[in-house]
mmCIF file of C-alpha atoms and ligand atoms in Angstrom:
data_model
loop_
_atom_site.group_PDB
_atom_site.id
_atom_site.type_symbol
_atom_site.label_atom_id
_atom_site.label_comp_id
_atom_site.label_asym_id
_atom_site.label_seq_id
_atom_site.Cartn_x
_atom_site.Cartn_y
_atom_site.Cartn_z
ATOM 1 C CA UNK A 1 37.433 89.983 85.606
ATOM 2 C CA UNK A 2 36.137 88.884 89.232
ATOM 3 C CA UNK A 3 34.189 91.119 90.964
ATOM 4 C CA UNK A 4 35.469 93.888 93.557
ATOM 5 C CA UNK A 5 35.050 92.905 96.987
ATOM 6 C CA UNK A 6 33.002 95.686 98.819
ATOM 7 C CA UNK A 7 32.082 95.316 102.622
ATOM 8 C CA UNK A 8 28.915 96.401 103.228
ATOM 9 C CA UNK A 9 29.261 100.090 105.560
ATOM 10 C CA UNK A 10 32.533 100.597 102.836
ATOM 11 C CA UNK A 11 36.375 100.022 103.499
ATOM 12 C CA UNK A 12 37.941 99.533 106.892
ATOM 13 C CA UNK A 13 40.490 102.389 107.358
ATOM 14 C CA UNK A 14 44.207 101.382 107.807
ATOM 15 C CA UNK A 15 44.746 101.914 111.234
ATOM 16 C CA UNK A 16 47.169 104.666 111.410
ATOM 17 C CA UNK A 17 51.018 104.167 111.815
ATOM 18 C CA UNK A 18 52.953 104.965 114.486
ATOM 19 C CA UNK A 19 55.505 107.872 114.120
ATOM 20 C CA UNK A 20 58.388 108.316 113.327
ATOM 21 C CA UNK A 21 58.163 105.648 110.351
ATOM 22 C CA UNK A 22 59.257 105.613 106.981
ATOM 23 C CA UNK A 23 55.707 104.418 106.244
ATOM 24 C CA UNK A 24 53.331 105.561 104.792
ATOM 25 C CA UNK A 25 54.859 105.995 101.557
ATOM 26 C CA UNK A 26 54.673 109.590 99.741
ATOM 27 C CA UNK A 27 57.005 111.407 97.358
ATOM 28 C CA UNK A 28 56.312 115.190 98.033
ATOM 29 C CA UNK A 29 58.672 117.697 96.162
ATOM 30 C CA UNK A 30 58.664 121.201 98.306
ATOM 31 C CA UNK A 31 61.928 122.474 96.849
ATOM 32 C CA UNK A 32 62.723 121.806 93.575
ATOM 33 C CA UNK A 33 66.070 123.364 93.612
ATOM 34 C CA UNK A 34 66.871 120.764 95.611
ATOM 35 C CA UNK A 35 65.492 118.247 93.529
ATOM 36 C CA UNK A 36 67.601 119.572 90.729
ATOM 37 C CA UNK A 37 70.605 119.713 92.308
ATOM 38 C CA UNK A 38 69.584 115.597 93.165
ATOM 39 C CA UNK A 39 69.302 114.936 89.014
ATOM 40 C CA UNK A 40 72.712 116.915 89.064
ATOM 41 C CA UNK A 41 74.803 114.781 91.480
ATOM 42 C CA UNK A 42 73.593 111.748 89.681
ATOM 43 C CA UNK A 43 74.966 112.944 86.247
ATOM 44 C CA UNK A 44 78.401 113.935 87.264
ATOM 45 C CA UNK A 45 78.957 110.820 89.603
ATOM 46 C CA UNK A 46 82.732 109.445 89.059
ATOM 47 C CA UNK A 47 84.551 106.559 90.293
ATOM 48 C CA UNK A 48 87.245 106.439 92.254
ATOM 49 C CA UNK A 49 88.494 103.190 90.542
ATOM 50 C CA UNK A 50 89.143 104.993 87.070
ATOM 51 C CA UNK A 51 91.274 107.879 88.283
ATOM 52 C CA UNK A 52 94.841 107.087 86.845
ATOM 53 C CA UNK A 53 96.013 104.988 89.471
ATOM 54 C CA UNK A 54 99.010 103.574 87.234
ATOM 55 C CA UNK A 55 100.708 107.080 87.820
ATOM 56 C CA UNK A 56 100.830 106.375 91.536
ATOM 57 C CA UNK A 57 104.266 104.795 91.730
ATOM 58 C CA UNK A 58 105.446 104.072 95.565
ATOM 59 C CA UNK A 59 108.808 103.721 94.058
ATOM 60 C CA UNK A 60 108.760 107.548 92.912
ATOM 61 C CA UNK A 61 108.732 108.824 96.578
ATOM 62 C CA UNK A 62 111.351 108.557 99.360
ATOM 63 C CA UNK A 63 109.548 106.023 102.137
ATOM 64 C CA UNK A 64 109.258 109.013 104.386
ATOM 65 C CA UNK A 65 107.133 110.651 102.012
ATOM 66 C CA UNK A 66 104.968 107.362 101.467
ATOM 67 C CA UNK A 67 104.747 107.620 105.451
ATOM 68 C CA UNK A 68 103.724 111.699 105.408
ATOM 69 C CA UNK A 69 101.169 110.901 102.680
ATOM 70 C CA UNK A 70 99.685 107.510 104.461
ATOM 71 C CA UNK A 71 99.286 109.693 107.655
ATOM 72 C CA UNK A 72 97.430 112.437 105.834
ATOM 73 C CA UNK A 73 95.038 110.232 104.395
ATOM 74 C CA UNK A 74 94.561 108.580 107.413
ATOM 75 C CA UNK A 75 93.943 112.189 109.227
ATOM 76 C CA UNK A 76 91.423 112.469 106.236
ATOM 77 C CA UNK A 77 89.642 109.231 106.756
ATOM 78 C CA UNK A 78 88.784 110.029 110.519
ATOM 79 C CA UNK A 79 86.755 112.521 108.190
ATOM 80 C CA UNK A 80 85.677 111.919 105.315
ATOM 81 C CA UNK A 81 85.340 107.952 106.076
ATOM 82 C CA UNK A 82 82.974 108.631 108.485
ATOM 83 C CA UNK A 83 81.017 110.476 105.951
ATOM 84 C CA UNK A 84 78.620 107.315 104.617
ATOM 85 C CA UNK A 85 78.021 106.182 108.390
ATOM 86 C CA UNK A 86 76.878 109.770 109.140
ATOM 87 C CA UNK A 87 74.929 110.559 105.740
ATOM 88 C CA UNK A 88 73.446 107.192 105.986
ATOM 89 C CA UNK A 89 71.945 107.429 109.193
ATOM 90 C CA UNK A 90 71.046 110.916 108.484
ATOM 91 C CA UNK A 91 69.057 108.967 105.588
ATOM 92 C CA UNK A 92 67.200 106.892 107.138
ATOM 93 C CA UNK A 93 66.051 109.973 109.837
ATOM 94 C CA UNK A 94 64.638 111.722 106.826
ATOM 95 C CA UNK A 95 62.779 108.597 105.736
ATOM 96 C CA UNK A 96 61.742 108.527 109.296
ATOM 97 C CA UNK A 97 60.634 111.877 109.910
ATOM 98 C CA UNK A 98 59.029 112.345 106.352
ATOM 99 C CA UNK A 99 61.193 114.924 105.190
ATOM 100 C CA UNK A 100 60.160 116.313 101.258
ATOM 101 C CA UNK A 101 61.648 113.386 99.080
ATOM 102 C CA UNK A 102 64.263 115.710 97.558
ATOM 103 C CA UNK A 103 65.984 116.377 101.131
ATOM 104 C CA UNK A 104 66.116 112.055 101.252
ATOM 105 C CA UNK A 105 67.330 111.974 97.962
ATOM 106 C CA UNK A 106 69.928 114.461 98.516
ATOM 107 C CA UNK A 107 71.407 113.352 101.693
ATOM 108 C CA UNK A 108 71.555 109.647 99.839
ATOM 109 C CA UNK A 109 73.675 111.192 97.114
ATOM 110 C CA UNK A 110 76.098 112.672 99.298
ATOM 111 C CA UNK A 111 76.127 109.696 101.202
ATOM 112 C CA UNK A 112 76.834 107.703 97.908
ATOM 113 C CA UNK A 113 80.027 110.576 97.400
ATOM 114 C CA UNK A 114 81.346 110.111 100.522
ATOM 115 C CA UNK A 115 81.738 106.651 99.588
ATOM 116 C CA UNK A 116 83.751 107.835 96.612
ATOM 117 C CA UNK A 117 86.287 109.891 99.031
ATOM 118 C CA UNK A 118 86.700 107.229 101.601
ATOM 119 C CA UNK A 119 87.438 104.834 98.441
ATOM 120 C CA UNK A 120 90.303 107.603 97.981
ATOM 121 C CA UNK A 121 91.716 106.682 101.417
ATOM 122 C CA UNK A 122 91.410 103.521 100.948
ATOM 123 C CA UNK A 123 93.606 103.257 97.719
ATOM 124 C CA UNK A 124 96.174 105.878 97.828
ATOM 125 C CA UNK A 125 97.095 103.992 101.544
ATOM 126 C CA UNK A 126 96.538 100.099 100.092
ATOM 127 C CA UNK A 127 98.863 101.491 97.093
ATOM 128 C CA UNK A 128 101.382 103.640 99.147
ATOM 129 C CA UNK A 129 101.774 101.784 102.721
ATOM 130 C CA UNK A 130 100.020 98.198 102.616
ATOM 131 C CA UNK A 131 98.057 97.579 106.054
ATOM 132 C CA UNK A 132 97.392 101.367 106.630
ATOM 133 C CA UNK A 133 96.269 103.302 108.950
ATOM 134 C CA UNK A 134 96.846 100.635 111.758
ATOM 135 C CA UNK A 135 97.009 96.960 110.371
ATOM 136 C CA UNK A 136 101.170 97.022 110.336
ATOM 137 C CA UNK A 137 104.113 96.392 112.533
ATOM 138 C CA UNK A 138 106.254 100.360 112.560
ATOM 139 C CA UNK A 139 110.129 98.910 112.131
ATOM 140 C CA UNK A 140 111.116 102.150 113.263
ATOM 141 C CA UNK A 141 111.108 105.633 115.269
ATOM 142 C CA UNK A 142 109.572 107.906 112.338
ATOM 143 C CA UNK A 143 107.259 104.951 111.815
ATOM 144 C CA UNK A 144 106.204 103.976 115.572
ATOM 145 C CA UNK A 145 105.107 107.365 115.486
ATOM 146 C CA UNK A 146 102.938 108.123 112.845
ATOM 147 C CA UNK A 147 101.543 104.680 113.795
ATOM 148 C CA UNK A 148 100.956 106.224 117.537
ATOM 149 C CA UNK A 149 99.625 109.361 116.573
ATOM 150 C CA UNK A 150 96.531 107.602 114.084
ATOM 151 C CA UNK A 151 95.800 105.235 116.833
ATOM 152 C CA UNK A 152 95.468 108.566 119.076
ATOM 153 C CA UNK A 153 93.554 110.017 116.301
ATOM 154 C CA UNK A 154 90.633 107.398 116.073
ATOM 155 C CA UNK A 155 90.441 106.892 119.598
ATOM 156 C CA UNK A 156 88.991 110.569 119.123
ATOM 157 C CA UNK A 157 87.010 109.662 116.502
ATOM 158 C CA UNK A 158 85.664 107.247 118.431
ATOM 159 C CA UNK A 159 84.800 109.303 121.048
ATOM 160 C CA UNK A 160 81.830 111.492 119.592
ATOM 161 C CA UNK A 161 80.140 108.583 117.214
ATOM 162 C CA UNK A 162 77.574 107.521 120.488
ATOM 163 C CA UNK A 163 76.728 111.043 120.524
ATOM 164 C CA UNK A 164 76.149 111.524 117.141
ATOM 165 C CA UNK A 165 73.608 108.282 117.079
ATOM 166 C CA UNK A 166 71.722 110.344 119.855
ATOM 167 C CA UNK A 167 72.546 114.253 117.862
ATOM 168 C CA UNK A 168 70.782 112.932 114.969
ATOM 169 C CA UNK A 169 67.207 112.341 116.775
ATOM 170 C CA UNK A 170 67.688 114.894 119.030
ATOM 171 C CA UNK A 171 68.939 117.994 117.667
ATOM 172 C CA UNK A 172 66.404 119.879 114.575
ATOM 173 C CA UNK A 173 67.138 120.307 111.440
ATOM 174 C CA UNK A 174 68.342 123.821 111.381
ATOM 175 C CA UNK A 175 70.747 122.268 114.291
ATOM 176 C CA UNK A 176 71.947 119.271 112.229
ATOM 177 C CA UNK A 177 72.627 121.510 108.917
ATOM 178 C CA UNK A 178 74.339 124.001 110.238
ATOM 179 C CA UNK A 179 76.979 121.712 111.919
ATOM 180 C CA UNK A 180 76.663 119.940 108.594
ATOM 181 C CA UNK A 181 77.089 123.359 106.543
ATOM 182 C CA UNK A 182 80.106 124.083 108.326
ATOM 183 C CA UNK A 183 81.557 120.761 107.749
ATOM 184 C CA UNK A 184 81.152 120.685 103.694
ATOM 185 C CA UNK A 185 82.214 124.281 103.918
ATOM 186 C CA UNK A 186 85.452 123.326 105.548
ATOM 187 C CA UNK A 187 85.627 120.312 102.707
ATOM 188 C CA UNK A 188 85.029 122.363 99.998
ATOM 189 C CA UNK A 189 87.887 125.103 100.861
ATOM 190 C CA UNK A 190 90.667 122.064 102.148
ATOM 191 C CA UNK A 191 89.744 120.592 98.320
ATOM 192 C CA UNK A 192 90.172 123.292 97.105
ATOM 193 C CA UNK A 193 93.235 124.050 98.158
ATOM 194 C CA UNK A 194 95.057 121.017 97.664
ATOM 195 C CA UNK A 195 94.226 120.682 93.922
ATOM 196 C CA UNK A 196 95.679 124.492 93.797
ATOM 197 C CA UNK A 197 98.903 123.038 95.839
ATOM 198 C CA UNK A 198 99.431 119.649 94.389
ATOM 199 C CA UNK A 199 101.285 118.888 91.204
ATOM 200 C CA UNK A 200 100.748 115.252 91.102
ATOM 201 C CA UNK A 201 97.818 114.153 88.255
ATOM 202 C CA UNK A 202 96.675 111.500 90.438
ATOM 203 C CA UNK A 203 95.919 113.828 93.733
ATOM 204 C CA UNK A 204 95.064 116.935 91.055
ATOM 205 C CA UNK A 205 92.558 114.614 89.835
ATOM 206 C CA UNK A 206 91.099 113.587 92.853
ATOM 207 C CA UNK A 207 91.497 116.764 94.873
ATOM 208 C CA UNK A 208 89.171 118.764 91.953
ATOM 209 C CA UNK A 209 86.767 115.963 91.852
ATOM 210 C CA UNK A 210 85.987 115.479 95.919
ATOM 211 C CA UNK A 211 86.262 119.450 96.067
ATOM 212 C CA UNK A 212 83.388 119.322 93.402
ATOM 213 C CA UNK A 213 81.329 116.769 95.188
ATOM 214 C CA UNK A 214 81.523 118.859 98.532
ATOM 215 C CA UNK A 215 80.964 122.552 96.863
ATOM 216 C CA UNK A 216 77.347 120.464 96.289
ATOM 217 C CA UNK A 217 77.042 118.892 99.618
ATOM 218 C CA UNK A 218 77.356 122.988 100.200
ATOM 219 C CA UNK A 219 74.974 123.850 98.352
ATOM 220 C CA UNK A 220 72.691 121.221 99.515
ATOM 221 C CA UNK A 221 72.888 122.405 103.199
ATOM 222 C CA UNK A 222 72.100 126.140 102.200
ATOM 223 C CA UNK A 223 69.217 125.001 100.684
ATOM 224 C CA UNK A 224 68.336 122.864 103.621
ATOM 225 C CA UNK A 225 69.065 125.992 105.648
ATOM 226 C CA UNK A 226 67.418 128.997 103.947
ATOM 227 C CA UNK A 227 63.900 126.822 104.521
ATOM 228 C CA UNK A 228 64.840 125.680 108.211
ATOM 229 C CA UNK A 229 66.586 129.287 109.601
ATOM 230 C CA UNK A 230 63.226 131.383 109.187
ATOM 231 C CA UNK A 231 61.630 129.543 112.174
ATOM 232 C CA UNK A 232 64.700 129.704 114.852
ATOM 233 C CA UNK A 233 64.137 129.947 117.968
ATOM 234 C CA UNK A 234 66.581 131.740 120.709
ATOM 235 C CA UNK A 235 67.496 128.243 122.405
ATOM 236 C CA UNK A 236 68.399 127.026 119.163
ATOM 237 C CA UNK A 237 70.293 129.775 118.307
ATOM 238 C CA UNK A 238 72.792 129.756 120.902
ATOM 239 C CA UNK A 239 72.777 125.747 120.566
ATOM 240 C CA UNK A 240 73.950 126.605 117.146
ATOM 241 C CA UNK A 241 76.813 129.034 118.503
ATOM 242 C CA UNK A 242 77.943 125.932 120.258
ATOM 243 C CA UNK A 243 78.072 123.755 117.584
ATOM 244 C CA UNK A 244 79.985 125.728 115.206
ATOM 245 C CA UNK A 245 82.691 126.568 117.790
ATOM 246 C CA UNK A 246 82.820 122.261 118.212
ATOM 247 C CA UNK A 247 83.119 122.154 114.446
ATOM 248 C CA UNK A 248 85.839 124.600 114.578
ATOM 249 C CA UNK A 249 87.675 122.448 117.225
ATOM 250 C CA UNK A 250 87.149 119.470 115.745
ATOM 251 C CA UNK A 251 87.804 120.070 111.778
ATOM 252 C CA UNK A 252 90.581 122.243 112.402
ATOM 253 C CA UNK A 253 92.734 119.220 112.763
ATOM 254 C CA UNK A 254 92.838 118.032 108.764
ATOM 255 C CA UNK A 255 92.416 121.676 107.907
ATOM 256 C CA UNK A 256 94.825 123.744 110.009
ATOM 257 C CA UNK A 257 96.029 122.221 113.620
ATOM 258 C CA UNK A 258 93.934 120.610 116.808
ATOM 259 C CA UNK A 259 93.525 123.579 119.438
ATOM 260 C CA UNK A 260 93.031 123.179 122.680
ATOM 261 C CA UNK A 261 89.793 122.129 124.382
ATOM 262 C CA UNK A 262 88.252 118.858 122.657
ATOM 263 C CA UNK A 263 91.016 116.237 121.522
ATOM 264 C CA UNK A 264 92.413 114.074 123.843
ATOM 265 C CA UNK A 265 96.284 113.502 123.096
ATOM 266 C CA UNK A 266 99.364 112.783 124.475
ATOM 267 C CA UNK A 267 101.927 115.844 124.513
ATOM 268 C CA UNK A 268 104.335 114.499 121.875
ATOM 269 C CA UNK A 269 101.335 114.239 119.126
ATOM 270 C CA UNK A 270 101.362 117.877 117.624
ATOM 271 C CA UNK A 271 105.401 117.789 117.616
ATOM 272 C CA UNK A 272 105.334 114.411 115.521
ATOM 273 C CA UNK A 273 102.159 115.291 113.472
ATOM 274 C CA UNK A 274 104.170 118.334 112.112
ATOM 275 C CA UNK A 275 107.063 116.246 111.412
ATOM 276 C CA UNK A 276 104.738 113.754 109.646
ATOM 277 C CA UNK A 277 102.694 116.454 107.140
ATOM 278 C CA UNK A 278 105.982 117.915 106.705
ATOM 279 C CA UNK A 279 107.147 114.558 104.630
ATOM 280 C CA UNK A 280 103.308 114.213 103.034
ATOM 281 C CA UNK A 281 104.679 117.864 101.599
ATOM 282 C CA UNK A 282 107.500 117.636 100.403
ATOM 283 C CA UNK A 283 105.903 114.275 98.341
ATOM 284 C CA UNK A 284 103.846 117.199 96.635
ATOM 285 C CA UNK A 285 100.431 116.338 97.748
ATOM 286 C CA UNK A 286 99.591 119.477 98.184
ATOM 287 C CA UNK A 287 99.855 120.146 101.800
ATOM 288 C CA UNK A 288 99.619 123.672 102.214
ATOM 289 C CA UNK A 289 102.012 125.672 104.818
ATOM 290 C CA UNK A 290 100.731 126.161 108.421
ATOM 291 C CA UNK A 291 99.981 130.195 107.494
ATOM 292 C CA UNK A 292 98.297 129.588 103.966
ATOM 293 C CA UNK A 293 96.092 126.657 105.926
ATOM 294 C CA UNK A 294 95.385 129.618 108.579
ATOM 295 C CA UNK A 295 94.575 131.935 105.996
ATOM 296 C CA UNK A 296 91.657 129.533 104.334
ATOM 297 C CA UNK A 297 90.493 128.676 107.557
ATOM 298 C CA UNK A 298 89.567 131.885 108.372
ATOM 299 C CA UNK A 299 88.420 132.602 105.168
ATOM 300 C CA UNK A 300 86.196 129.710 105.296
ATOM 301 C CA UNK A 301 84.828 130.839 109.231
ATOM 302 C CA UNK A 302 84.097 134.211 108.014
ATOM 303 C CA UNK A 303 82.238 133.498 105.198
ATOM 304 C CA UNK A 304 80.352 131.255 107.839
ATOM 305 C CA UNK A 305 80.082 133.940 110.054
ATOM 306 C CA UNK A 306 78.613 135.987 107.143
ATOM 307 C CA UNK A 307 75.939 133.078 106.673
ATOM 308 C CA UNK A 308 74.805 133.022 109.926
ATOM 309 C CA UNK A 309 75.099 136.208 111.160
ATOM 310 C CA UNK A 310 72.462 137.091 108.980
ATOM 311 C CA UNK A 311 69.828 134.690 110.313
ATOM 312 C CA UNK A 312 70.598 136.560 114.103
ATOM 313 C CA UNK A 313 73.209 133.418 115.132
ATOM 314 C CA UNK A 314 76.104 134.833 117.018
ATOM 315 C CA UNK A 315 79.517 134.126 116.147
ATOM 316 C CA UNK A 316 81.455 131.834 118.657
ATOM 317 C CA UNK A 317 85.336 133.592 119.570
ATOM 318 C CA UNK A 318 88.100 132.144 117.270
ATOM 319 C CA UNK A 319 90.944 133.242 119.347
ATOM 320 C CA UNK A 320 92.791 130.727 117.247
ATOM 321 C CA UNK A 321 92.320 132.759 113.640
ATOM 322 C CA UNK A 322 91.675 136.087 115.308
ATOM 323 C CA UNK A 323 87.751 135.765 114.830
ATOM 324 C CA UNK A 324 85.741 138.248 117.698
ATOM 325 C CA UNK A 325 82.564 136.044 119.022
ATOM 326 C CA UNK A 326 80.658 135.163 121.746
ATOM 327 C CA UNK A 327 83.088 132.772 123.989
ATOM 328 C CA UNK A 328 82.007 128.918 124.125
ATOM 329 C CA UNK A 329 84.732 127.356 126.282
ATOM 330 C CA UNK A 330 84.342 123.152 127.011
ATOM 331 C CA UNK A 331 83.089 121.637 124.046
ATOM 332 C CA UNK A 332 82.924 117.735 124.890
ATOM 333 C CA UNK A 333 82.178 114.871 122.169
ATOM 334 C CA UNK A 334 78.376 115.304 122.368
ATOM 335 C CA UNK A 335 79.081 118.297 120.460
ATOM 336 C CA UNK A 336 80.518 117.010 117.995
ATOM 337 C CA UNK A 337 78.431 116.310 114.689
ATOM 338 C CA UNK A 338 80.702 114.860 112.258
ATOM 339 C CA UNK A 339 80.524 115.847 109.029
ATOM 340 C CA UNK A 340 82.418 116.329 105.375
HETATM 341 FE FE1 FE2 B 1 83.717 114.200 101.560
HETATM 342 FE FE1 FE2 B 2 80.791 116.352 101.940
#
C-alpha cells in the first residue's frame, strides 16, 4: 500500500461552500416520525398502469358523459398535475437549504405520488376523449364549450406558477406548509368523497388509492408543521391568514365552485362548467351535488381552522361556507401556492 500523502503544517481545509447549496453532503434524521412515514410511502407505492383499465369502456357512456368526465379530469389536472413541478422544486429547496434528510425524502415521495395522480389524468382522458384537455377540434356547442372553459382554466393556472418559483425561496417553511397543509387537506377530503360517491371499479379504485396517498402528504405537512409553528412570528402569522384564504379561492374550484376574487373568467364559464360536471355525474364518477361538496368543504376549513387556531393563526372570513374570520379581500396569483 503507498504511503499517505501528509503536507507538512497538516491538511488544507476545504474552503467553505457558498449557501444555499445542496453541498456539503450530510444525512441528519431530526424527526423520525417523519422518516417512518418515508419507509411507509415507499412500501405501499402503486401504479397507475395496473389499475383495471380494461373496465373503462368509452362505449359504456353516452359521449356527453365522456365529455363531463374529460372536463373533470382536466379541472383535476390544473391540480394535481402540477403536483410533481411543485413537489419537485420544493425538493430541490430542501436539498438547498439543508433541511433534516427525512423532510427531502418526504417531499420526493409525494412528488413521486403526484406523478401517480397526474398519470390518472392522463389515462382516463387518452382512454375517454383522445387529444384531451386541449389537443382536439370541438365539432359542436356542448363541445366548443368545455373546450373554452379548460383553455380559461389553465390560463389561470398559468397565472400563479412565476409566483410560485419566487414563493418557494421566499416564503418560510411554516409559510410554505401551511398553504401546502391546506392543499393535501382539501385532496384528502375531495378523495375521499368521490370513492364514497362513485360506483365505477375503475374510479373506486383510483379514488381510494390517491385519497390514501394524500391522507399521507397530510400527515407529512403536520409533521412539518408541529416543528415549524412553535417559532411564529406575528408577520408570519397574518401572512399565513392570507394564504389560506388564497387556498380557499383557489381549490374551491375542483372541490366546490370558483368564488369571486382570484380567477379570471369570462361570464358564461360557471353556467357551462355546471352543465359540464352535471354530465361527468350522471357517468357515475362520483361527482358529488353542489350542497354535499359545500358540506365537505367546510368540514375540511374547519378542521383547518381547528389546526391553526391553536398555534394563535386567525381564521380568514369564508362568507362563501358561512366560516366567521378575519376578512382578506384581493388575493392576486402571488398568493397562490399550488398544492395537492
Ligand atoms: Fe395528488
Ligand atoms: Fe398531495
Amino acid at each position: 500500500m503507498a504511503d499517505l500523502t501528509i503536507p507538512e503544517g497538516g491538511f488544507w481545509p476545504a474552503p467553505e461552500i457558498p449557501q444555499p447549496n445542496i453541498y456539503p453532503m450530510e444525512w441528519r434524521v431530526e424527526t423520525e416520525k417523519l422518516a417512518a412515514i418515508y419507509e411507509k410511502s415507499k412500501r405501499v407505492v402503486w401504479n397507475p398502469a395496473d389499475l383495471p383499465w380494461d373496465g373503462l369502456n368509452p362505449d359504456d357512456f353516452t359521449r356527453e358523459q365522456r365529455l363531463g368526465i374529460m372536463y373533470w379530469f382536466a379541472v383535476l389536472a390544473n391540480f394535481d398535475a402540477s403536483g410533481p413541478a411543485v413537489f419537485a422544486r420544493a425538493t430541490i429547496q430542501a436539498f438547498e437549504k439543508h433541511e433534516e434528510d427525512p423532510v427531502r425524502k418526504c417531499f420526493f415521495s409525494i412528488t413521486r405520488d403526484e406523478m401517480n395522480h397526474e398519470e390518472c389524468c392522463q389515462r382516463t382522458i387518452a382512454k375517454l376523449w383522445p387529444g384531451g384537455p386541449l389537443d382536439w377540434t370541438p365539432s359542436d356547442d356542448l363541445e366548443s364549450a368545455a373546450h373554452n372553459n379548460i383553455g380559461w382554466l389553465y390560463h389561470n393556472g398559468g397565472r400563479y406558477w412565476n409566483g410560485y418559483n419566487s414563493a418557494v425561496g421566499k416564503y418560510s417553511l411554516p409559510v410554505l406548509f401551511t398553504s401546502f397543509m391546506m392543499g393535501e387537506m382539501a385532496a384528502s377530503t375531495l378523495f375521499r368523497g368521490m370513492a364514497s360517491g362513485t360506483q365505477h371499479p375503475v374510479f373506486s379504485e383510483m379514488f381510494q388509492r390517491i385519497g390514501r396517498d394524500e391522507s399521507r402528504h397530510l400527515q407529512i405537512c403536520m409533521t412539518i408543521l408541529e416543528n415549524e409553528w412553535p417559532g411564529l412570528t406575528d408577520d408570519t402569522r397574518t401572512l399565513i391568514t392570507r394564504q389560506l384564504r388564497a387556498g380557499f379561492v383557489f381549490l374551491s374550484m375542483i372541490l366546490w365552485e370558483p368564488p369571486e376574487g382570484f380567477w379570471e373568467l369570462p361570464p358564461y364559464f360557471l353556467a357551462n362548467h355546471r352543465v359540464l360536471m352535471d354530465h361527468a355525474r350522471e357517468a357515475g364518477l362520483g361527482v358529488l351535488s353542489y350542497e354535499e361538496q359545500a358540506e365537505n368543504w367546510r368540514v375540511a376549513m374547519a378542521r383547518i381552522r381547528a389546526i391553526v387556531e391553536r398555534w394563535g393563526i386567525a381564521f380568514p372570513a369564508i362568507p362563501e361556507l358561512d366560516l366567521e374570520g378575519v376578512p382578506v379581500d384581493f388575493i392576486d396569483p402571488e398568493d397562490i401556492i399550488p398544492v395537492f
